[in-house]
Amino acid sequence: MLIIAERINGMFTDVKRAIMDKDKKVIQDLAKKQTDAGASYLDVNVGTAAADQEGTIQWLVESIQETCSTPLCLDSQKPDVIAAGLKVLNAGNGGLLNSTPLNKKNDDEILDRFIEMATQAGPKVGVIALTMDKNGVPQDTDNRVAIAAEIVSKAMEKGFDTQRLFIDPIVLPVKVPNAQVQPTNILNAMDQIKYLCDPAPHMTVGLSNLSQGTNQRSLINRVFLAMAMSHGLDSAIADTFDEDLMNIVATSEMLMNKQIYSDSFLKVYAS
Amino acid sequence: MPVPQVVESFAGSVNRVTLGATKDDGGTRNSTVTVGGAKNVVYGGSAEDAGETPVVAMDVLDSKPTDWPDALIEPYKDVIDSPADWAKKCVEEFGAEMICIKFEGIHPDKGDKDADHAVKVTEDVLKAVAVPLVLWGCGNDEKDNQVMPKVSGAAKGEKCLIGAVTEDNYKSLTAIALADGHFLITQAPLDINIAKQVNILASDMGFPLERIVTFQSTGALGYGIEYAYSIQERQRLAALAGDKMMAMPAICDVGYEAWRAKEAKLEDAPGWGGAADRGPMWETATATCLLQAGVDIIRMRHPRAVATVKNFIDQVWKSNS
């Protein structure tokens, strides 16, 4: 299970302040703590903290890389911001470009551009692609799978290894009216997405989005993560500081026989 | 029609371990032995994926064996009272790449010999042969904790493989093996979960995982070999999947287990063929089977079995390279 740690995001007030004050230490500290907590990747998202998104993502990437070699997940809807981040990314450590839809009303080729950027960056850089197209986010299972199939076939067409492809079936806040059916739709979609190619694409979700606005955030995130792992989820953008969540990842992997049980299985997984 | 490529590749590999210290390395050995490094299952993948060639460590007991059948005593009858001469014979005549000193005689029920005896045997064998050594306790926790730290000290800096530590008794030998620069054998009773746990416990004491060799316990042909086989196989697959706590090379004890089988040692069994051949064949069959599951070091006893198994290893591994 690859956990992409979510905290270096300008939407969080401490990160926003650090960006405004150009305070590297806060960012470097978060990078280290999330790595120690078991992060496989560190998400890097400028958020709304700065007008100059390209310059800011570069500052974030460079600041993190000064003290930490955990691969980074460059997070922006804008290809130009991703491209700016890529210029300074140490791609030899690996990396992810997060994220692109299949296409957009005003940009039919956005997925192609993400795949090209990842290809140019080197063999260890992957792409997170959302099951979303010019019509928006599908609300049902079938359209999610159909879009995922188009994403996979585009990747194959461009000779992009599907093991570098992460499909995100888009988790919506469960509290939004009529959204309670979505978790089940997502699980059903994942059951099908994993058969789209062999080897299967990775699957990821922005986990914390599910519990937005609820008063049981951690519990909802934890339970859904365990459910989704049993449907083939092998990656998530999540809160590595939630120790119980990380323990659930370790336990799920053990229960699915992906890790050999030992009495110290929780500790070993974290390390 | 083209034949599809069906070779699987894996992300992980078995750790490479080099046993024995030469003069340049602070020891007195003339040769070292490197095992591990496999990136696939046995027979799987390309020749490079096979890793290092497995080796045979021949058993030398610290005291004259009391329960060995004649067929096993025969090749050693002139040296059986002297571990040093015995070891020399194994290396010079039978081509042993390693010697395993099994300290059977220190067991309270099998002679109860003291640490001075064990230290002397260790020193004598170190002088007599220049191959890397395995130093293996008697299995009685209390006695091993008294004697094996001294044995470790007597071979300090020689990069021996010493053991075996278990889930319930690992602290003193792990600490001393670390201090004396040896490699450690972690033992489990045919239980993959405990095997992983012992490795974690040793690692928690600061012992480097790269200096551990696992012993899952061995079952001979007809006596649980299928359990040993499937555990060795599972260990290899876990290593290939990237489980750092299971990525160690493996040792097994074929000599002792095979010669415990009545089929190997019973003299008076006309329907089973001659006793002189049966034992070596039993030992050979057990060894070749476990080698195919992914074992890296095989402890063996009868020289004819050793010769056949070395020939098998040459054919399977070296013909690859």
Coordinates of C-alpha atoms in Angstrom, one line a residue:
Chain A
M1 CA 0.0 0.0 0.0
L2 CA 1.4 3.4 -1.1
I3 CA 0.4 6.2 1.2
I4 CA 0.7 9.6 -0.3
A5 CA 1.0 12.0 2.7
E6 CA -1.4 14.9 2.4
R7 CA -0.2 17.6 4.7
I8 CA 2.1 19.7 2.5
N9 CA -0.9 21.6 1.1
G10 CA -1.5 25.3 1.1
M11 CA -5.0 24.7 2.3
F12 CA -3.6 23.9 5.7
T13 CA -3.0 27.1 7.7
D14 CA 0.5 26.2 8.9
V15 CA 1.6 25.4 5.4
K16 CA -0.1 28.5 4.0
R17 CA 1.7 30.7 6.6
A18 CA 5.0 29.0 5.9
I19 CA 4.6 29.7 2.1
M20 CA 3.8 33.3 2.8
D21 CA 6.8 33.7 5.2
K22 CA 9.1 31.5 3.0
D23 CA 9.7 29.4 6.2
K24 CA 11.4 26.3 4.9
K25 CA 11.7 24.7 8.3
V26 CA 7.9 24.1 8.7
I27 CA 7.8 22.4 5.3
Q28 CA 11.0 20.3 6.0
D29 CA 9.6 19.3 9.3
L30 CA 6.4 18.1 7.8
A31 CA 8.3 16.2 5.2
K32 CA 10.4 14.4 7.8
K33 CA 7.5 13.6 10.1
Q34 CA 5.3 12.3 7.4
T35 CA 8.1 10.1 6.1
D36 CA 8.8 8.8 9.6
A37 CA 5.0 8.0 9.9
G38 CA 5.2 5.7 6.8
A39 CA 4.6 8.0 3.8
S40 CA 5.6 6.4 0.4
Y41 CA 5.1 9.8 -1.3
L42 CA 4.7 13.4 -0.1
D43 CA 1.9 15.3 -1.8
V44 CA 2.9 18.9 -2.6
N45 CA 0.1 21.3 -3.3
V46 CA 0.4 25.1 -3.3
G47 CA -3.4 25.5 -2.7
T48 CA -4.5 29.1 -2.4
A49 CA -1.4 30.2 -0.5
A50 CA 0.2 32.2 -3.3
A51 CA -0.6 33.8 -6.5
D52 CA 2.6 32.6 -8.1
Q53 CA 1.8 28.9 -8.1
E54 CA 4.7 27.9 -10.4
G55 CA 7.3 29.7 -8.3
T56 CA 5.8 28.4 -5.1
I57 CA 5.7 24.7 -6.1
Q58 CA 9.3 25.0 -7.1
W59 CA 10.2 26.5 -3.7
L60 CA 8.3 23.8 -1.9
V61 CA 9.9 21.0 -4.0
E62 CA 13.4 22.5 -3.5
S63 CA 12.9 23.1 0.2
I64 CA 11.7 19.5 0.8
Q65 CA 14.5 17.9 -1.3
E66 CA 17.2 19.8 0.7
T67 CA 16.5 17.5 3.6
C68 CA 14.3 14.6 2.4
S69 CA 14.5 12.0 -0.4
T70 CA 11.0 10.7 -0.2
P71 CA 9.4 10.8 -3.7
L72 CA 7.1 13.7 -4.2
C73 CA 3.6 13.9 -5.6
L74 CA 3.2 17.2 -7.5
D75 CA -0.4 18.1 -7.0
S76 CA -2.2 20.7 -9.2
Q77 CA -5.0 20.7 -11.7
K78 CA -2.8 23.0 -13.9
P79 CA -0.3 21.3 -16.2
D80 CA 1.9 24.4 -16.1
V81 CA 2.3 24.2 -12.4
I82 CA 3.2 20.5 -12.6
A83 CA 5.7 21.3 -15.3
A84 CA 7.3 24.0 -13.1
G85 CA 7.5 21.5 -10.3
L86 CA 9.0 18.9 -12.6
K87 CA 11.8 21.2 -13.6
V88 CA 13.3 21.1 -10.1
L89 CA 12.0 17.6 -9.0
N90 CA 14.7 15.0 -8.4
A91 CA 12.9 12.4 -10.6
G92 CA 15.5 9.8 -9.8
N93 CA 13.8 9.3 -6.4
G94 CA 10.5 8.7 -8.2
G95 CA 7.4 10.9 -8.3
L96 CA 3.8 11.3 -9.2
L97 CA 1.9 13.9 -11.3
N98 CA -1.4 14.5 -9.5
S99 CA -3.8 14.8 -11.3
T100 CA -5.4 14.9 -14.7
P101 CA -8.9 14.0 -16.0
L102 CA -9.4 12.1 -19.2
N103 CA -10.1 15.4 -20.9
K104 CA -11.6 18.8 -20.3
K105 CA -14.0 21.0 -22.3
N106 CA -11.3 23.5 -23.1
D107 CA -8.4 21.0 -23.2
D108 CA -8.9 17.7 -25.0
E109 CA -5.3 16.6 -24.7
I110 CA -4.6 17.2 -21.0
L111 CA -4.1 13.5 -20.2
D112 CA -1.6 13.2 -23.1
R113 CA 0.3 16.1 -21.7
F114 CA 0.5 14.5 -18.3
I115 CA 1.7 11.2 -19.8
E116 CA 4.3 13.1 -21.9
M117 CA 5.6 15.0 -18.9
A118 CA 5.9 11.8 -16.9
T119 CA 7.6 10.0 -19.7
Q120 CA 10.1 12.8 -20.1
A121 CA 10.7 13.0 -16.4
G122 CA 12.0 9.4 -16.3
P123 CA 10.9 5.8 -15.6
K124 CA 10.1 6.3 -12.0
V125 CA 7.5 9.0 -12.4
G126 CA 3.8 8.1 -12.6
V127 CA 0.5 9.8 -13.3
I128 CA -2.6 10.0 -11.3
A129 CA -5.6 10.2 -13.6
L130 CA -9.1 10.9 -12.4
T131 CA -12.2 9.1 -13.7
M132 CA -13.5 12.4 -14.9
D133 CA -14.0 13.9 -18.3
K134 CA -15.4 17.0 -20.0
N135 CA -18.8 16.2 -18.6
G136 CA -17.6 16.3 -15.0
V137 CA -17.5 13.6 -12.3
P138 CA -19.6 10.6 -13.1
Q139 CA -22.1 9.7 -10.4
D140 CA -22.4 6.0 -11.2
T141 CA -20.2 3.0 -11.5
D142 CA -20.4 2.4 -15.3
N143 CA -19.2 5.8 -16.3
R144 CA -16.3 5.7 -13.9
V145 CA -15.2 2.4 -15.4
A146 CA -15.7 3.6 -19.0
I147 CA -13.5 6.6 -18.3
A148 CA -10.9 4.5 -16.6
A149 CA -10.9 2.2 -19.6
E150 CA -10.3 5.2 -21.9
I151 CA -7.5 6.4 -19.7
V152 CA -5.8 2.9 -19.7
S153 CA -6.1 2.6 -23.4
K154 CA -4.6 6.0 -23.9
A155 CA -1.7 5.1 -21.7
M156 CA -1.2 1.8 -23.6
E157 CA -1.4 3.6 -26.9
K158 CA 1.3 6.0 -25.8
G159 CA 3.5 3.1 -24.6
F160 CA 3.2 4.3 -21.0
D161 CA 3.6 1.4 -18.6
T162 CA 0.2 0.9 -16.8
Q163 CA 2.1 0.2 -13.6
R164 CA 3.0 3.9 -13.6
L165 CA -0.7 4.8 -13.9
F166 CA -2.8 5.5 -10.9
I167 CA -6.6 5.7 -11.4
D168 CA -8.5 7.8 -9.0
P169 CA -12.2 7.0 -9.1
I170 CA -12.9 10.2 -7.1
V171 CA -14.2 10.1 -3.6
L172 CA -16.9 12.7 -2.8
P173 CA -17.9 13.9 0.6
V174 CA -20.4 11.5 2.0
K175 CA -22.3 14.3 3.7
V176 CA -23.3 16.0 0.5
P177 CA -27.0 15.3 -0.3
N178 CA -27.5 12.0 -2.2
A179 CA -23.8 11.2 -2.1
Q180 CA -24.2 8.3 0.2
V181 CA -24.5 5.9 -2.7
Q182 CA -21.1 7.0 -4.0
P183 CA -18.8 4.9 -1.7
T184 CA -20.5 1.7 -3.0
N185 CA -20.3 3.0 -6.6
I186 CA -16.6 3.5 -6.1
L187 CA -16.0 0.1 -4.7
N188 CA -17.9 -1.5 -7.5
A189 CA -15.9 0.6 -10.0
M190 CA -12.6 -0.5 -8.5
D191 CA -13.7 -4.2 -8.8
Q192 CA -13.8 -3.6 -12.5
I193 CA -10.9 -1.2 -13.0
K194 CA -8.4 -3.8 -11.7
Y195 CA -9.3 -6.0 -14.7
L196 CA -8.8 -3.3 -17.4
C197 CA -5.2 -4.4 -18.0
D198 CA -2.5 -6.8 -16.8
P199 CA -0.7 -5.8 -14.7
A200 CA -3.5 -3.7 -13.3
P201 CA -3.2 0.1 -13.0
H202 CA -2.7 1.3 -9.4
M203 CA -5.8 2.8 -7.8
T204 CA -5.8 5.7 -5.4
V205 CA -8.2 8.0 -3.7
G206 CA -8.1 11.3 -2.0
L207 CA -9.3 9.7 1.2
S208 CA -10.0 12.7 3.5
N209 CA -12.4 14.2 1.0
L210 CA -14.9 11.5 2.0
S211 CA -15.4 12.8 5.5
Q212 CA -15.4 16.5 4.7
G213 CA -17.8 18.3 7.0
T214 CA -18.6 15.3 9.1
N215 CA -18.0 15.1 12.8
Q216 CA -16.5 11.6 12.6
R217 CA -13.7 12.3 10.1
S218 CA -11.1 9.9 11.2
L219 CA -13.5 7.0 11.7
I220 CA -15.1 7.4 8.3
N221 CA -11.7 7.6 6.6
R222 CA -10.4 4.6 8.4
V223 CA -13.4 2.3 7.7
F224 CA -13.6 3.3 4.1
L225 CA -9.9 2.7 3.6
A226 CA -10.1 -0.9 4.9
M227 CA -13.2 -1.5 2.7
A228 CA -11.5 -0.1 -0.4
M229 CA -8.3 -2.0 0.2
S230 CA -10.3 -5.2 0.0
H231 CA -11.6 -4.0 -3.4
G232 CA -8.1 -3.5 -4.8
L233 CA -7.1 0.0 -3.6
D234 CA -3.3 0.0 -3.4
S235 CA -2.7 3.7 -2.8
A236 CA -4.3 6.7 -1.0
I237 CA -3.7 10.3 -0.4
A238 CA -4.2 10.3 3.3
D239 CA -3.2 11.6 6.8
T240 CA -0.1 9.8 7.9
F241 CA -0.4 11.4 11.3
D242 CA -3.5 9.3 12.0
E243 CA -1.8 6.4 13.7
D244 CA -4.9 4.3 13.8
L245 CA -5.3 4.8 10.0
M246 CA -1.7 3.6 9.4
N247 CA -2.3 0.6 11.7
I248 CA -5.4 -0.2 9.6
V249 CA -3.3 -0.2 6.5
A250 CA -0.8 -2.6 8.1
T251 CA -3.6 -4.8 9.4
S252 CA -5.5 -4.9 6.1
E253 CA -2.3 -5.9 4.3
M254 CA -1.7 -8.6 6.8
L255 CA -5.3 -9.9 6.6
M256 CA -5.1 -9.9 2.8
N257 CA -1.9 -12.0 3.1
K258 CA 0.2 -9.4 1.5
Q259 CA 2.4 -9.3 4.6
I260 CA 3.4 -12.3 6.6
Y261 CA 2.0 -12.1 10.1
S262 CA 4.4 -11.6 13.0
D263 CA 3.6 -10.5 16.6
S264 CA 5.3 -7.2 15.7
F265 CA 3.5 -6.7 12.4
L266 CA 2.3 -3.1 13.2
K267 CA 5.8 -1.9 14.1
V268 CA 7.5 -3.6 11.2
Y269 CA 5.0 -2.1 8.7
A270 CA 5.6 1.4 10.0
S271 CA 9.4 1.0 9.7
Chain B
M1 CA 3.7 -19.1 -33.5
P2 CA 5.9 -17.2 -31.1
V3 CA 6.2 -18.6 -27.6
P4 CA 5.0 -16.0 -25.1
Q5 CA 7.4 -14.7 -22.5
V6 CA 6.1 -15.9 -19.2
V7 CA 9.0 -15.2 -16.9
E8 CA 7.9 -13.3 -13.8
S9 CA 10.2 -10.7 -12.4
F10 CA 10.2 -9.5 -8.8
A11 CA 11.0 -6.3 -7.0
G12 CA 12.9 -7.8 -4.1
S13 CA 15.8 -10.2 -3.7
V14 CA 17.5 -12.4 -1.2
N15 CA 20.3 -10.7 0.8
R16 CA 23.8 -11.5 -0.2
V17 CA 25.9 -12.7 2.7
T18 CA 29.6 -13.4 2.7
L19 CA 30.8 -15.6 5.5
G20 CA 34.4 -16.0 6.7
A21 CA 37.1 -13.4 7.2
T22 CA 40.4 -13.6 5.4
K23 CA 43.6 -12.0 6.6
D24 CA 42.8 -8.8 4.8
D25 CA 39.5 -8.8 6.6
G26 CA 41.0 -9.4 10.1
G27 CA 40.5 -13.2 10.2
T28 CA 42.4 -16.3 9.4
R29 CA 40.3 -18.0 6.7
N30 CA 41.8 -18.7 3.3
S31 CA 38.4 -18.6 1.5
T32 CA 35.0 -17.0 2.0
V33 CA 31.6 -18.2 1.0
T34 CA 29.0 -16.0 -0.5
V35 CA 25.3 -17.1 -0.6
G36 CA 22.0 -15.5 -1.4
G37 CA 21.3 -12.8 -4.0
A38 CA 18.5 -14.7 -5.8
K39 CA 16.1 -12.5 -7.6
N40 CA 13.7 -15.3 -8.6
V41 CA 12.5 -18.8 -7.5
V42 CA 14.9 -21.7 -8.3
Y43 CA 14.7 -22.4 -12.0
G44 CA 12.8 -19.2 -12.5
G45 CA 14.0 -16.2 -14.5
S46 CA 17.3 -15.7 -16.2
A47 CA 20.7 -17.2 -15.1
E48 CA 21.7 -14.0 -13.4
D49 CA 18.5 -14.1 -11.3
A50 CA 19.6 -17.4 -9.7
G51 CA 22.0 -15.6 -7.4
E52 CA 24.9 -17.3 -5.7
T53 CA 25.4 -21.0 -5.8
P54 CA 24.2 -22.9 -2.7
V55 CA 26.9 -24.5 -0.5
V56 CA 27.3 -27.6 1.6
A57 CA 28.5 -27.2 5.2
M58 CA 29.7 -30.5 6.5
D59 CA 28.9 -31.4 10.1
V60 CA 31.7 -32.0 12.6
L61 CA 30.6 -32.9 16.2
D62 CA 32.5 -31.6 19.1
S63 CA 32.4 -35.0 20.8
K64 CA 32.4 -38.5 19.4
P65 CA 28.8 -39.3 18.3
T66 CA 27.1 -42.0 20.3
D67 CA 24.1 -42.7 18.2
W68 CA 25.3 -42.7 14.6
P69 CA 24.7 -45.8 12.5
D70 CA 27.8 -47.7 11.2
A71 CA 27.2 -46.5 7.6
L72 CA 27.7 -42.9 8.8
I73 CA 30.6 -43.6 11.2
E74 CA 32.6 -45.6 8.5
P75 CA 33.9 -42.6 6.5
Y76 CA 35.1 -40.9 9.6
K77 CA 36.2 -43.8 11.8
D78 CA 39.9 -42.7 11.8
V79 CA 39.1 -39.1 12.8
I80 CA 35.9 -39.4 14.9
D81 CA 37.7 -38.6 18.2
S82 CA 39.3 -35.5 16.9
P83 CA 37.1 -32.6 15.6
A84 CA 40.1 -30.9 14.1
D85 CA 41.1 -34.0 12.1
W86 CA 37.5 -34.6 11.2
A87 CA 37.1 -31.1 9.9
K88 CA 40.4 -31.4 7.9
K89 CA 39.2 -34.6 6.3
C90 CA 35.8 -33.0 5.3
V91 CA 37.6 -30.1 3.6
E92 CA 40.6 -32.0 2.1
E93 CA 39.0 -35.2 1.0
F94 CA 35.3 -34.5 0.7
G95 CA 35.4 -30.9 -0.6
A96 CA 33.4 -29.2 2.2
E97 CA 33.1 -25.5 1.5
M98 CA 32.2 -24.8 5.1
I99 CA 32.4 -26.8 8.4
C100 CA 29.6 -26.7 10.9
I101 CA 30.7 -27.5 14.4
K102 CA 27.7 -28.9 16.2
F103 CA 28.2 -28.7 19.9
E104 CA 26.2 -31.8 20.7
G105 CA 28.5 -32.8 23.6
I106 CA 27.7 -29.7 25.7
H107 CA 24.0 -30.8 26.1
P108 CA 23.2 -31.7 29.7
D109 CA 21.9 -35.1 28.5
K110 CA 24.7 -35.8 26.0
G111 CA 27.9 -35.3 27.9
D112 CA 27.4 -32.0 29.6
K113 CA 30.8 -30.8 28.5
D114 CA 31.9 -27.3 29.6
A115 CA 32.8 -24.1 27.8
D116 CA 36.5 -24.8 28.0
H117 CA 36.0 -27.9 26.0
A118 CA 33.9 -26.0 23.4
V119 CA 36.4 -23.2 23.1
K120 CA 39.2 -25.7 22.6
V121 CA 37.3 -27.5 19.9
T122 CA 36.6 -24.2 18.2
E123 CA 40.3 -23.1 18.3
D124 CA 41.5 -26.5 17.1
V125 CA 39.1 -26.6 14.1
L126 CA 40.0 -22.9 13.3
K127 CA 43.6 -24.0 13.1
A128 CA 43.0 -27.2 11.2
V129 CA 40.9 -25.8 8.4
A130 CA 40.7 -22.4 6.6
V131 CA 37.2 -22.5 5.4
P132 CA 34.4 -20.4 7.1
L133 CA 32.7 -22.0 10.1
V134 CA 29.2 -22.5 11.3
L135 CA 29.1 -22.7 15.2
W136 CA 25.9 -24.4 16.3
G137 CA 24.8 -24.8 19.9
C138 CA 23.1 -27.9 21.5
G139 CA 19.6 -26.5 21.7
N140 CA 19.4 -26.4 25.5
D141 CA 18.9 -22.7 26.2
E142 CA 20.6 -22.5 29.5
K143 CA 23.7 -24.4 28.4
D144 CA 23.9 -22.6 25.1
N145 CA 23.8 -19.3 26.9
Q146 CA 26.7 -20.4 29.1
V147 CA 28.8 -21.9 26.4
M148 CA 28.1 -20.2 23.1
P149 CA 29.2 -16.7 24.0
K150 CA 32.6 -18.2 24.8
V151 CA 32.7 -20.1 21.6
S152 CA 31.8 -16.8 19.8
G153 CA 34.7 -15.1 21.5
A154 CA 37.1 -17.8 20.6
A155 CA 36.3 -17.2 16.9
K156 CA 36.0 -13.4 17.2
G157 CA 36.5 -11.6 13.9
E158 CA 36.3 -14.8 11.8
K159 CA 32.8 -13.9 10.5
C160 CA 31.3 -17.3 11.5
L161 CA 27.7 -18.1 11.3
I162 CA 26.6 -18.7 14.8
G163 CA 23.3 -19.9 16.4
A164 CA 20.7 -20.7 16.7
V165 CA 18.6 -18.0 18.4
T166 CA 14.9 -18.5 19.0
E167 CA 11.9 -16.4 19.9
D168 CA 12.3 -17.4 23.5
N169 CA 16.1 -17.3 23.7
Y170 CA 17.9 -14.7 21.6
K171 CA 19.3 -11.9 23.7
S172 CA 22.7 -13.1 24.9
L173 CA 23.8 -14.8 21.7
T174 CA 22.5 -12.0 19.5
A175 CA 24.5 -9.4 21.6
I176 CA 27.7 -11.5 21.6
A177 CA 27.5 -12.3 17.9
L178 CA 27.1 -8.6 17.2
A179 CA 30.1 -7.7 19.3
D180 CA 32.3 -10.5 17.8
G181 CA 31.4 -9.6 14.2
H182 CA 29.7 -12.9 13.4
F183 CA 26.6 -13.7 11.4
L184 CA 23.5 -15.0 13.2
I185 CA 21.2 -18.0 12.7
T186 CA 17.6 -17.3 13.6
Q187 CA 15.5 -20.4 14.2
A188 CA 11.8 -21.1 14.0
P189 CA 9.8 -24.3 14.5
L190 CA 8.5 -24.6 10.9
D191 CA 6.4 -21.5 11.6
I192 CA 6.7 -18.6 9.2
N193 CA 5.1 -16.1 11.6
I194 CA 7.6 -16.9 14.3
A195 CA 10.4 -16.9 11.8
K196 CA 9.6 -13.3 10.9
Q197 CA 9.2 -12.4 14.6
V198 CA 12.7 -13.7 15.6
N199 CA 14.2 -11.7 12.8
I200 CA 12.4 -8.6 14.1
L201 CA 13.5 -9.3 17.7
A202 CA 17.2 -9.7 16.6
S203 CA 16.9 -6.5 14.5
D204 CA 15.4 -4.6 17.5
M205 CA 18.6 -5.4 19.3
G206 CA 20.5 -3.6 16.6
F207 CA 21.6 -6.8 14.8
P208 CA 21.8 -5.9 11.0
L209 CA 19.3 -7.9 8.9
E210 CA 22.0 -8.3 6.3
R211 CA 24.0 -10.5 8.7
I212 CA 21.2 -13.0 9.5
V213 CA 20.6 -16.4 8.0
T214 CA 17.3 -18.1 8.8
F215 CA 16.8 -21.7 10.0
Q216 CA 13.2 -22.7 9.6
S217 CA 13.8 -26.2 11.0
T218 CA 14.1 -29.1 8.6
G219 CA 12.0 -32.2 8.0
A220 CA 13.5 -35.2 6.1
L221 CA 12.1 -37.1 3.3
G222 CA 9.1 -38.9 4.7
Y223 CA 9.3 -36.9 7.9
G224 CA 7.7 -33.5 7.2
I225 CA 9.8 -32.4 4.2
E226 CA 6.7 -31.0 2.6
Y227 CA 6.3 -28.5 5.5
A228 CA 10.0 -27.5 5.3
Y229 CA 9.7 -27.2 1.5
S230 CA 6.6 -25.0 1.6
I231 CA 8.0 -22.7 4.3
Q232 CA 11.3 -22.3 2.4
E233 CA 9.3 -21.5 -0.7
R234 CA 7.2 -19.0 1.2
Q235 CA 10.3 -17.3 2.6
R236 CA 11.7 -17.0 -0.9
L237 CA 8.5 -15.5 -2.3
A238 CA 8.3 -13.0 0.6
A239 CA 11.9 -12.0 0.0
L240 CA 11.1 -11.5 -3.7
A241 CA 8.0 -9.4 -2.8
G242 CA 10.3 -7.1 -0.9
D243 CA 9.7 -8.2 2.7
K244 CA 12.9 -7.0 4.4
M245 CA 12.3 -9.1 7.5
M246 CA 12.2 -12.3 5.3
A247 CA 14.9 -11.5 2.8
M248 CA 17.7 -13.6 4.5
P249 CA 19.4 -16.6 3.0
A250 CA 18.3 -19.9 4.5
I251 CA 20.2 -22.8 6.1
C252 CA 18.8 -26.2 6.7
D253 CA 20.0 -29.3 8.7
V254 CA 19.6 -32.2 6.3
G255 CA 22.3 -34.4 7.8
Y256 CA 20.8 -34.8 11.2
E257 CA 17.2 -35.0 10.0
A258 CA 17.8 -37.5 7.2
W259 CA 19.9 -39.8 9.4
R260 CA 17.1 -39.8 12.0
A261 CA 14.8 -41.6 9.6
K262 CA 14.6 -45.3 10.2
E263 CA 14.7 -45.8 6.4
A264 CA 18.2 -44.2 6.4
K265 CA 19.7 -46.2 9.3
L266 CA 18.0 -49.5 9.8
E267 CA 20.5 -52.2 9.0
D268 CA 18.2 -55.2 9.0
A269 CA 15.7 -54.4 6.3
P270 CA 16.3 -56.7 3.3
G271 CA 13.4 -55.4 1.3
W272 CA 14.8 -51.9 1.4
G273 CA 18.1 -52.5 -0.2
G274 CA 21.6 -52.3 1.4
A275 CA 22.0 -50.0 4.4
A276 CA 25.3 -48.6 3.0
D277 CA 23.4 -47.0 0.2
R278 CA 20.1 -46.2 1.7
G279 CA 21.3 -43.5 4.2
P280 CA 23.3 -41.5 1.6
M281 CA 20.4 -41.7 -0.8
W282 CA 17.9 -40.5 1.9
E283 CA 20.2 -37.6 2.7
T284 CA 20.7 -36.8 -1.0
A285 CA 17.0 -36.8 -1.7
T286 CA 16.2 -34.6 1.2
A287 CA 18.9 -32.1 0.3
T288 CA 18.1 -31.8 -3.4
C289 CA 14.4 -31.3 -2.7
L290 CA 15.1 -28.5 -0.3
L291 CA 17.6 -26.8 -2.6
Q292 CA 14.8 -26.5 -5.1
A293 CA 12.7 -24.7 -2.5
G294 CA 15.4 -22.0 -2.2
V295 CA 17.8 -23.1 0.6
D296 CA 21.2 -21.5 0.4
I297 CA 23.3 -23.5 2.9
I298 CA 22.8 -27.2 3.5
R299 CA 24.3 -29.0 6.6
M300 CA 25.2 -32.6 5.6
R301 CA 27.0 -35.6 6.9
H302 CA 27.7 -38.5 4.5
P303 CA 30.5 -37.8 2.0
R304 CA 28.7 -39.7 -0.8
A305 CA 25.6 -37.7 -0.3
V306 CA 27.7 -34.5 -0.2
A307 CA 29.4 -35.5 -3.5
T308 CA 26.0 -36.2 -5.2
V309 CA 24.5 -33.0 -3.9
K310 CA 27.4 -30.9 -5.0
N311 CA 27.2 -32.4 -8.4
F312 CA 23.5 -31.6 -8.5
I313 CA 24.2 -28.0 -7.5
D314 CA 26.9 -27.7 -10.2
Q315 CA 24.4 -28.9 -12.8
V316 CA 21.6 -26.7 -11.8
W317 CA 23.4 -23.5 -10.8
K318 CA 26.7 -23.4 -12.5
S319 CA 25.5 -24.6 -15.8
N320 CA 23.3 -21.6 -15.7
S321 CA 26.1 -19.1 -15.4

